[in-house]
PDB file of N, CA, C and O in Angstrom:
ATOM      1  N   MET S 687       0.837  -1.107   0.040  1.00 68.00           N
ATOM      2  CA  MET S 687      -0.051   0.004   0.003  1.00 68.00           C
ATOM      3  C   MET S 687       0.882   1.267   0.000  1.00 68.00           C
ATOM      4  O   MET S 687       1.673   1.436   0.861  1.00 68.00           O
ATOM      5  N   ASP S 688       0.696   2.113  -0.929  1.00 77.00           N
ATOM      6  CA  ASP S 688       1.459   3.324  -1.148  1.00 77.00           C
ATOM      7  C   ASP S 688       0.980   4.558  -0.305  1.00 77.00           C
ATOM      8  O   ASP S 688       1.732   5.377   0.012  1.00 77.00           O
ATOM      9  N   TYR S 689      -0.321   4.503  -0.023  1.00 87.00           N
ATOM     10  CA  TYR S 689      -0.889   5.535   0.771  1.00 87.00           C
ATOM     11  C   TYR S 689      -2.115   5.122   1.500  1.00 87.00           C
ATOM     12  O   TYR S 689      -2.655   4.019   1.277  1.00 87.00           O
ATOM     13  N   LEU S 690      -2.502   5.920   2.543  1.00 93.00           N
ATOM     14  CA  LEU S 690      -3.821   5.598   3.227  1.00 93.00           C
ATOM     15  C   LEU S 690      -4.904   6.086   2.484  1.00 93.00           C
ATOM     16  O   LEU S 690      -4.884   7.322   2.010  1.00 93.00           O
ATOM     17  N   PRO S 691      -6.089   5.293   2.371  1.00 95.00           N
ATOM     18  CA  PRO S 691      -7.265   5.844   1.728  1.00 95.00           C
ATOM     19  C   PRO S 691      -7.887   6.987   2.408  1.00 95.00           C
ATOM     20  O   PRO S 691      -7.626   7.132   3.594  1.00 95.00           O
ATOM     21  N   ASN S 692      -8.602   7.906   1.738  1.00 93.00           N
ATOM     22  CA  ASN S 692      -9.392   8.937   2.388  1.00 93.00           C
ATOM     23  C   ASN S 692     -10.744   8.457   2.869  1.00 93.00           C
ATOM     24  O   ASN S 692     -11.244   9.072   3.823  1.00 93.00           O
ATOM     25  N   ASP S 693     -11.379   7.582   2.161  1.00 97.00           N
ATOM     26  CA  ASP S 693     -12.694   7.196   2.632  1.00 97.00           C
ATOM     27  C   ASP S 693     -12.576   6.532   3.999  1.00 97.00           C
ATOM     28  O   ASP S 693     -11.892   5.625   4.258  1.00 97.00           O
ATOM     29  N   PRO S 694     -13.451   7.023   5.047  1.00 96.00           N
ATOM     30  CA  PRO S 694     -13.325   6.550   6.365  1.00 96.00           C
ATOM     31  C   PRO S 694     -13.445   5.015   6.589  1.00 96.00           C
ATOM     32  O   PRO S 694     -12.725   4.453   7.333  1.00 96.00           O
ATOM     33  N   ALA S 695     -14.419   4.491   5.891  1.00 96.00           N
ATOM     34  CA  ALA S 695     -14.589   3.050   6.083  1.00 96.00           C
ATOM     35  C   ALA S 695     -13.448   2.168   5.551  1.00 96.00           C
ATOM     36  O   ALA S 695     -13.017   1.217   6.196  1.00 96.00           O
ATOM     37  N   ILE S 696     -13.003   2.587   4.416  1.00 97.00           N
ATOM     38  CA  ILE S 696     -11.873   1.945   3.750  1.00 97.00           C
ATOM     39  C   ILE S 696     -10.635   2.223   4.501  1.00 97.00           C
ATOM     40  O   ILE S 696      -9.746   1.339   4.779  1.00 97.00           O
ATOM     41  N   LEU S 697     -10.456   3.348   5.103  1.00 97.00           N
ATOM     42  CA  LEU S 697      -9.272   3.700   5.931  1.00 97.00           C
ATOM     43  C   LEU S 697      -9.299   2.861   7.164  1.00 97.00           C
ATOM     44  O   LEU S 697      -8.213   2.310   7.538  1.00 97.00           O
ATOM     45  N   VAL S 698     -10.423   2.726   7.890  1.00 97.00           N
ATOM     46  CA  VAL S 698     -10.504   1.917   9.185  1.00 97.00           C
ATOM     47  C   VAL S 698     -10.242   0.496   8.776  1.00 97.00           C
ATOM     48  O   VAL S 698      -9.427  -0.135   9.473  1.00 97.00           O
ATOM     49  N   SER S 699     -10.654  -0.062   7.742  1.00 97.00           N
ATOM     50  CA  SER S 699     -10.417  -1.443   7.227  1.00 97.00           C
ATOM     51  C   SER S 699      -8.985  -1.726   6.986  1.00 97.00           C
ATOM     52  O   SER S 699      -8.377  -2.620   7.389  1.00 97.00           O
ATOM     53  N   SER S 700      -8.330  -0.622   6.253  1.00 97.00           N
ATOM     54  CA  SER S 700      -6.952  -0.850   5.904  1.00 97.00           C
ATOM     55  C   SER S 700      -6.022  -0.726   7.075  1.00 97.00           C
ATOM     56  O   SER S 700      -5.175  -1.535   7.285  1.00 97.00           O
ATOM     57  N   VAL S 701      -6.263   0.173   8.036  1.00 97.00           N
ATOM     58  CA  VAL S 701      -5.476   0.346   9.203  1.00 97.00           C
ATOM     59  C   VAL S 701      -5.515  -0.860  10.059  1.00 97.00           C
ATOM     60  O   VAL S 701      -4.579  -1.485  10.603  1.00 97.00           O
ATOM     61  N   ASN S 702      -6.839  -1.303  10.347  1.00 97.00           N
ATOM     62  CA  ASN S 702      -6.938  -2.438  11.222  1.00 97.00           C
ATOM     63  C   ASN S 702      -6.296  -3.745  10.437  1.00 97.00           C
ATOM     64  O   ASN S 702      -5.692  -4.532  11.221  1.00 97.00           O
ATOM     65  N   MET S 703      -6.420  -3.852   9.172  1.00 97.00           N
ATOM     66  CA  MET S 703      -5.812  -4.971   8.522  1.00 97.00           C
ATOM     67  C   MET S 703      -4.285  -4.917   8.652  1.00 97.00           C
ATOM     68  O   MET S 703      -3.658  -6.018   8.979  1.00 97.00           O
ATOM     69  N   LEU S 704      -3.658  -3.737   8.489  1.00 96.00           N
ATOM     70  CA  LEU S 704      -2.242  -3.703   8.584  1.00 96.00           C
ATOM     71  C   LEU S 704      -1.674  -3.892   9.893  1.00 96.00           C
ATOM     72  O   LEU S 704      -0.613  -4.439  10.145  1.00 96.00           O
ATOM     73  N   LEU S 705      -2.480  -3.575  10.955  1.00 97.00           N
ATOM     74  CA  LEU S 705      -2.027  -3.863  12.297  1.00 97.00           C
ATOM     75  C   LEU S 705      -2.305  -5.359  12.629  1.00 97.00           C
ATOM     76  O   LEU S 705      -1.577  -5.972  13.310  1.00 97.00           O
ATOM     77  N   ARG S 706      -3.557  -5.845  12.290  1.00 96.00           N
ATOM     78  CA  ARG S 706      -3.842  -7.247  12.500  1.00 96.00           C
ATOM     79  C   ARG S 706      -2.838  -8.224  11.889  1.00 96.00           C
ATOM     80  O   ARG S 706      -2.345  -9.158  12.448  1.00 96.00           O
ATOM     81  N   ASP S 707      -2.366  -7.895  10.646  1.00 96.00           N
ATOM     82  CA  ASP S 707      -1.453  -8.766   9.853  1.00 96.00           C
ATOM     83  C   ASP S 707       0.039  -8.445  10.270  1.00 96.00           C
ATOM     84  O   ASP S 707       0.962  -9.093   9.692  1.00 96.00           O
ATOM     85  N   GLU S 708       0.144  -7.535  11.320  1.00 93.00           N
ATOM     86  CA  GLU S 708       1.392  -7.369  11.857  1.00 93.00           C
ATOM     87  C   GLU S 708       2.448  -6.648  10.855  1.00 93.00           C
ATOM     88  O   GLU S 708       3.651  -6.886  11.020  1.00 93.00           O
ATOM     89  N   GLU S 709       1.905  -5.898   9.893  1.00 92.00           N
ATOM     90  CA  GLU S 709       2.729  -5.104   9.116  1.00 92.00           C
ATOM     91  C   GLU S 709       3.493  -4.010   9.783  1.00 92.00           C
ATOM     92  O   GLU S 709       4.604  -3.652   9.517  1.00 92.00           O
ATOM     93  N   PHE S 710       2.776  -3.624  10.858  1.00 96.00           N
ATOM     94  CA  PHE S 710       3.211  -2.560  11.782  1.00 96.00           C
ATOM     95  C   PHE S 710       2.835  -3.023  13.179  1.00 96.00           C
ATOM     96  O   PHE S 710       1.860  -3.644  13.423  1.00 96.00           O
ATOM     97  N   ASP S 711       3.612  -2.642  14.054  1.00 94.00           N
ATOM     98  CA  ASP S 711       3.471  -3.107  15.612  1.00 94.00           C
ATOM     99  C   ASP S 711       2.584  -2.148  16.377  1.00 94.00           C
ATOM    100  O   ASP S 711       2.284  -2.459  17.479  1.00 94.00           O
ATOM    101  N   SER S 712       2.470  -0.881  15.884  1.00 96.00           N
ATOM    102  CA  SER S 712       1.577  -0.077  16.623  1.00 96.00           C
ATOM    103  C   SER S 712       0.966   1.006  15.578  1.00 96.00           C
ATOM    104  O   SER S 712       1.441   1.213  14.480  1.00 96.00           O
ATOM    105  N   LEU S 713      -0.022   1.696  16.228  1.00 97.00           N
ATOM    106  CA  LEU S 713      -0.689   2.771  15.408  1.00 97.00           C
ATOM    107  C   LEU S 713       0.388   3.787  15.004  1.00 97.00           C
ATOM    108  O   LEU S 713       0.414   4.423  13.977  1.00 97.00           O
ATOM    109  N   GLU S 714       1.173   4.152  15.908  1.00 97.00           N
ATOM    110  CA  GLU S 714       2.272   5.192  15.780  1.00 97.00           C
ATOM    111  C   GLU S 714       3.169   4.873  14.667  1.00 97.00           C
ATOM    112  O   GLU S 714       3.383   5.724  13.762  1.00 97.00           O
ATOM    113  N   THR S 715       3.665   3.729  14.641  1.00 97.00           N
ATOM    114  CA  THR S 715       4.736   3.309  13.510  1.00 97.00           C
ATOM    115  C   THR S 715       3.955   3.299  12.186  1.00 97.00           C
ATOM    116  O   THR S 715       4.527   3.720  11.219  1.00 97.00           O
ATOM    117  N   LEU S 716       2.688   2.906  12.165  1.00 97.00           N
ATOM    118  CA  LEU S 716       1.929   2.813  10.922  1.00 97.00           C
ATOM    119  C   LEU S 716       1.753   4.317  10.412  1.00 97.00           C
ATOM    120  O   LEU S 716       2.012   4.600   9.310  1.00 97.00           O
ATOM    121  N   CYS S 717       1.351   5.190  11.344  1.00 96.00           N
ATOM    122  CA  CYS S 717       1.090   6.608  10.923  1.00 96.00           C
ATOM    123  C   CYS S 717       2.385   7.254  10.452  1.00 96.00           C
ATOM    124  O   CYS S 717       2.294   7.932   9.447  1.00 96.00           O
ATOM    125  N   TYR S 718       3.423   7.011  11.102  1.00 95.00           N
ATOM    126  CA  TYR S 718       4.676   7.764  10.622  1.00 95.00           C
ATOM    127  C   TYR S 718       5.104   7.114   9.393  1.00 95.00           C
ATOM    128  O   TYR S 718       5.753   7.843   8.539  1.00 95.00           O
ATOM    129  N   ALA S 719       4.849   5.891   9.011  1.00 96.00           N
ATOM    130  CA  ALA S 719       5.272   5.339   7.813  1.00 96.00           C
ATOM    131  C   ALA S 719       4.483   6.055   6.642  1.00 96.00           C
ATOM    132  O   ALA S 719       4.947   5.991   5.563  1.00 96.00           O
ATOM    133  N   PHE S 720       3.347   6.438   6.912  1.00 95.00           N
ATOM    134  CA  PHE S 720       2.453   7.154   5.895  1.00 95.00           C
ATOM    135  C   PHE S 720       2.509   8.640   6.109  1.00 95.00           C
ATOM    136  O   PHE S 720       1.558   9.273   5.497  1.00 95.00           O
ATOM    137  N   SER S 721       3.317   9.180   6.836  1.00 94.00           N
ATOM    138  CA  SER S 721       3.542  10.657   7.144  1.00 94.00           C
ATOM    139  C   SER S 721       2.187  11.305   7.686  1.00 94.00           C
ATOM    140  O   SER S 721       1.773  12.268   7.266  1.00 94.00           O
ATOM    141  N   LYS S 722       1.612  10.615   8.604  1.00 94.00           N
ATOM    142  CA  LYS S 722       0.386  10.993   9.332  1.00 94.00           C
ATOM    143  C   LYS S 722       0.759  11.101  10.824  1.00 94.00           C
ATOM    144  O   LYS S 722       1.592  10.417  11.369  1.00 94.00           O
ATOM    145  N   GLU S 723       0.084  11.986  11.504  1.00 96.00           N
ATOM    146  CA  GLU S 723       0.116  12.099  12.945  1.00 96.00           C
ATOM    147  C   GLU S 723      -0.936  11.151  13.617  1.00 96.00           C
ATOM    148  O   GLU S 723      -2.102  11.194  13.166  1.00 96.00           O
ATOM    149  N   PRO S 724      -0.717  10.298  14.546  1.00 97.00           N
ATOM    150  CA  PRO S 724      -1.715   9.512  15.158  1.00 97.00           C
ATOM    151  C   PRO S 724      -2.975  10.307  15.599  1.00 97.00           C
ATOM    152  O   PRO S 724      -4.049   9.867  15.393  1.00 97.00           O
ATOM    153  N   LYS S 725      -2.773  11.413  16.179  1.00 97.00           N
ATOM    154  CA  LYS S 725      -3.754  12.270  16.682  1.00 97.00           C
ATOM    155  C   LYS S 725      -4.668  12.738  15.517  1.00 97.00           C
ATOM    156  O   LYS S 725      -5.954  12.725  15.644  1.00 97.00           O
ATOM    157  N   GLU S 726      -4.036  13.069  14.430  1.00 96.00           N
ATOM    158  CA  GLU S 726      -4.829  13.473  13.200  1.00 96.00           C
ATOM    159  C   GLU S 726      -5.702  12.377  12.714  1.00 96.00           C
ATOM    160  O   GLU S 726      -6.873  12.631  12.412  1.00 96.00           O
ATOM    161  N   LEU S 727      -5.139  11.160  12.648  1.00 97.00           N
ATOM    162  CA  LEU S 727      -5.920  10.080  12.216  1.00 97.00           C
ATOM    163  C   LEU S 727      -7.084   9.757  13.099  1.00 97.00           C
ATOM    164  O   LEU S 727      -8.238   9.548  12.701  1.00 97.00           O
ATOM    165  N   LYS S 728      -6.731   9.713  14.393  1.00 97.00           N
ATOM    166  CA  LYS S 728      -7.874   9.406  15.343  1.00 97.00           C
ATOM    167  C   LYS S 728      -8.977  10.574  15.352  1.00 97.00           C
ATOM    168  O   LYS S 728     -10.094  10.169  15.518  1.00 97.00           O
ATOM    169  N   ASP S 729      -8.476  11.826  15.334  1.00 98.00           N
ATOM    170  CA  ASP S 729      -9.577  12.842  15.212  1.00 98.00           C
ATOM    171  C   ASP S 729     -10.464  12.805  13.877  1.00 98.00           C
ATOM    172  O   ASP S 729     -11.558  12.942  13.983  1.00 98.00           O
ATOM    173  N   TYR S 730      -9.745  12.511  12.864  1.00 97.00           N
ATOM    174  CA  TYR S 730     -10.467  12.351  11.505  1.00 97.00           C
ATOM    175  C   TYR S 730     -11.495  11.270  11.562  1.00 97.00           C
ATOM    176  O   TYR S 730     -12.634  11.448  11.271  1.00 97.00           O
ATOM    177  N   LEU S 731     -11.114  10.050  12.135  1.00 97.00           N
ATOM    178  CA  LEU S 731     -11.977   8.922  12.141  1.00 97.00           C
ATOM    179  C   LEU S 731     -13.085   9.146  13.216  1.00 97.00           C
ATOM    180  O   LEU S 731     -14.173   8.497  13.006  1.00 97.00           O
ATOM    181  N   LEU S 732     -12.813   9.818  14.254  1.00 97.00           N
ATOM    182  CA  LEU S 732     -13.800  10.002  15.305  1.00 97.00           C
ATOM    183  C   LEU S 732     -15.024  10.869  14.678  1.00 97.00           C
ATOM    184  O   LEU S 732     -16.177  10.491  15.012  1.00 97.00           O
ATOM    185  N   LYS S 733     -14.635  11.737  13.742  1.00 97.00           N
ATOM    186  CA  LYS S 733     -15.776  12.519  13.079  1.00 97.00           C
ATOM    187  C   LYS S 733     -16.784  11.560  12.309  1.00 97.00           C
ATOM    188  O   LYS S 733     -17.976  11.898  12.069  1.00 97.00           O
ATOM    189  N   TYR S 734     -16.285  10.381  11.942  1.00 97.00           N
ATOM    190  CA  TYR S 734     -17.065   9.426  11.122  1.00 97.00           C
ATOM    191  C   TYR S 734     -17.507   8.192  12.131  1.00 97.00           C
ATOM    192  O   TYR S 734     -18.053   7.246  11.572  1.00 97.00           O
ATOM    193  N   GLY S 735     -17.297   8.370  13.346  1.00 96.00           N
ATOM    194  CA  GLY S 735     -17.986   7.286  14.302  1.00 96.00           C
ATOM    195  C   GLY S 735     -17.047   6.207  14.577  1.00 96.00           C
ATOM    196  O   GLY S 735     -17.566   5.105  15.038  1.00 96.00           O
ATOM    197  N   PHE S 736     -15.719   6.341  14.463  1.00 97.00           N
ATOM    198  CA  PHE S 736     -14.784   5.378  14.788  1.00 97.00           C
ATOM    199  C   PHE S 736     -13.889   5.847  15.882  1.00 97.00           C
ATOM    200  O   PHE S 736     -13.373   6.943  15.801  1.00 97.00           O
ATOM    201  N   VAL S 737     -13.476   5.024  16.852  1.00 97.00           N
ATOM    202  CA  VAL S 737     -12.567   5.401  17.947  1.00 97.00           C
ATOM    203  C   VAL S 737     -11.549   4.397  18.117  1.00 97.00           C
ATOM    204  O   VAL S 737     -11.755   3.181  17.798  1.00 97.00           O
ATOM    205  N   TRP S 738     -10.374   4.795  18.401  1.00 96.00           N
ATOM    206  CA  TRP S 738      -9.158   3.943  18.685  1.00 96.00           C
ATOM    207  C   TRP S 738      -9.282   3.208  19.954  1.00 96.00           C
ATOM    208  O   TRP S 738      -9.591   3.783  20.995  1.00 96.00           O
ATOM    209  N   SER S 739      -9.405   1.799  19.935  1.00 94.00           N
ATOM    210  CA  SER S 739      -9.471   1.014  21.235  1.00 94.00           C
ATOM    211  C   SER S 739      -8.025   0.500  21.461  1.00 94.00           C
ATOM    212  O   SER S 739      -7.475  -0.250  20.710  1.00 94.00           O
ATOM    213  N   GLU S 740      -7.461   0.984  22.523  1.00 91.00           N
ATOM    214  CA  GLU S 740      -6.098   0.610  22.829  1.00 91.00           C
ATOM    215  C   GLU S 740      -6.110  -0.798  23.340  1.00 91.00           C
ATOM    216  O   GLU S 740      -5.093  -1.608  23.044  1.00 91.00           O
ATOM    217  N   ASN S 741      -7.148  -1.289  23.921  1.00 90.00           N
ATOM    218  CA  ASN S 741      -7.274  -2.752  24.316  1.00 90.00           C
ATOM    219  C   ASN S 741      -7.349  -3.733  23.099  1.00 90.00           C
ATOM    220  O   ASN S 741      -6.578  -4.727  23.097  1.00 90.00           O
ATOM    221  N   GLN S 742      -8.109  -3.298  22.061  1.00 91.00           N
ATOM    222  CA  GLN S 742      -8.120  -4.167  20.886  1.00 91.00           C
ATOM    223  C   GLN S 742      -7.153  -3.894  19.834  1.00 91.00           C
ATOM    224  O   GLN S 742      -6.914  -4.699  18.954  1.00 91.00           O
ATOM    225  N   LYS S 743      -6.479  -2.715  20.020  1.00 92.00           N
ATOM    226  CA  LYS S 743      -5.330  -2.353  19.064  1.00 92.00           C
ATOM    227  C   LYS S 743      -5.943  -2.213  17.660  1.00 92.00           C
ATOM    228  O   LYS S 743      -5.405  -2.784  16.636  1.00 92.00           O
ATOM    229  N   GLN S 744      -7.103  -1.583  17.588  1.00 95.00           N
ATOM    230  CA  GLN S 744      -7.828  -1.296  16.285  1.00 95.00           C
ATOM    231  C   GLN S 744      -8.904  -0.220  16.433  1.00 95.00           C
ATOM    232  O   GLN S 744      -9.284   0.162  17.584  1.00 95.00           O
ATOM    233  N   PHE S 745      -9.327   0.408  15.370  1.00 97.00           N
ATOM    234  CA  PHE S 745     -10.432   1.205  15.321  1.00 97.00           C
ATOM    235  C   PHE S 745     -11.731   0.518  15.373  1.00 97.00           C
ATOM    236  O   PHE S 745     -11.855  -0.480  14.688  1.00 97.00           O
ATOM    237  N   ARG S 746     -12.632   0.970  16.208  1.00 96.00           N
ATOM    238  CA  ARG S 746     -13.976   0.337  16.413  1.00 96.00           C
ATOM    239  C   ARG S 746     -14.964   1.359  16.194  1.00 96.00           C
ATOM    240  O   ARG S 746     -14.668   2.546  16.536  1.00 96.00           O
ATOM    241  N   PRO S 747     -16.190   0.976  15.958  1.00 95.00           N
ATOM    242  CA  PRO S 747     -17.314   1.876  16.001  1.00 95.00           C
ATOM    243  C   PRO S 747     -17.510   2.461  17.364  1.00 95.00           C
ATOM    244  O   PRO S 747     -17.317   1.635  18.316  1.00 95.00           O
ATOM    245  N   VAL S 748     -17.821   3.627  17.636  1.00 93.00           N
ATOM    246  CA  VAL S 748     -18.148   4.354  18.829  1.00 93.00           C
ATOM    247  C   VAL S 748     -19.243   3.493  19.504  1.00 93.00           C
ATOM    248  O   VAL S 748     -20.200   3.058  18.866  1.00 93.00           O
ATOM    249  N   GLY S 749     -18.893   3.070  20.692  1.00 88.00           N
ATOM    250  CA  GLY S 749     -19.843   2.158  21.483  1.00 88.00           C
ATOM    251  C   GLY S 749     -19.428   0.742  21.563  1.00 88.00           C
ATOM    252  O   GLY S 749     -19.958  -0.123  22.318  1.00 88.00           O
ATOM    253  N   TYR S 750     -18.574   0.371  20.615  1.00 82.00           N
ATOM    254  CA  TYR S 750     -18.023  -1.003  20.506  1.00 82.00           C
ATOM    255  C   TYR S 750     -16.571  -1.148  20.745  1.00 82.00           C
ATOM    256  O   TYR S 750     -15.902  -1.943  20.258  1.00 82.00           O
ATOM    257  N   ASP S 751     -16.098  -0.151  21.529  1.00 67.00           N
ATOM    258  CA  ASP S 751     -14.600   0.004  21.709  1.00 67.00           C
ATOM    259  C   ASP S 751     -14.131  -0.603  22.979  1.00 67.00           C
ATOM    260  O   ASP S 751     -12.931  -0.425  23.235  1.00 67.00           O
ATOM    261  N   ALA S 752     -14.950  -1.447  23.568  1.00 64.00           N
ATOM    262  CA  ALA S 752     -14.501  -1.999  24.920  1.00 64.00           C
ATOM    263  C   ALA S 752     -13.456  -3.182  24.685  1.00 64.00           C
ATOM    264  O   ALA S 752     -13.288  -3.627  23.637  1.00 64.00           O
TER     265      ALA S 752
END
């Protein structure tokens, strides 16, 4: 993957896949590899109803982040 997609649903899917498949060991390393700030990504996705779950190590829909 050369860049992170802009569409929120595809972005969540891509980020979660890259973390699940262990392409990256953390959200921070993934973001820096794509020249993004973790806070910027979290804030962007929160506007579309997704929140970062530190326990799950993935973006989840708001309300399902336990």
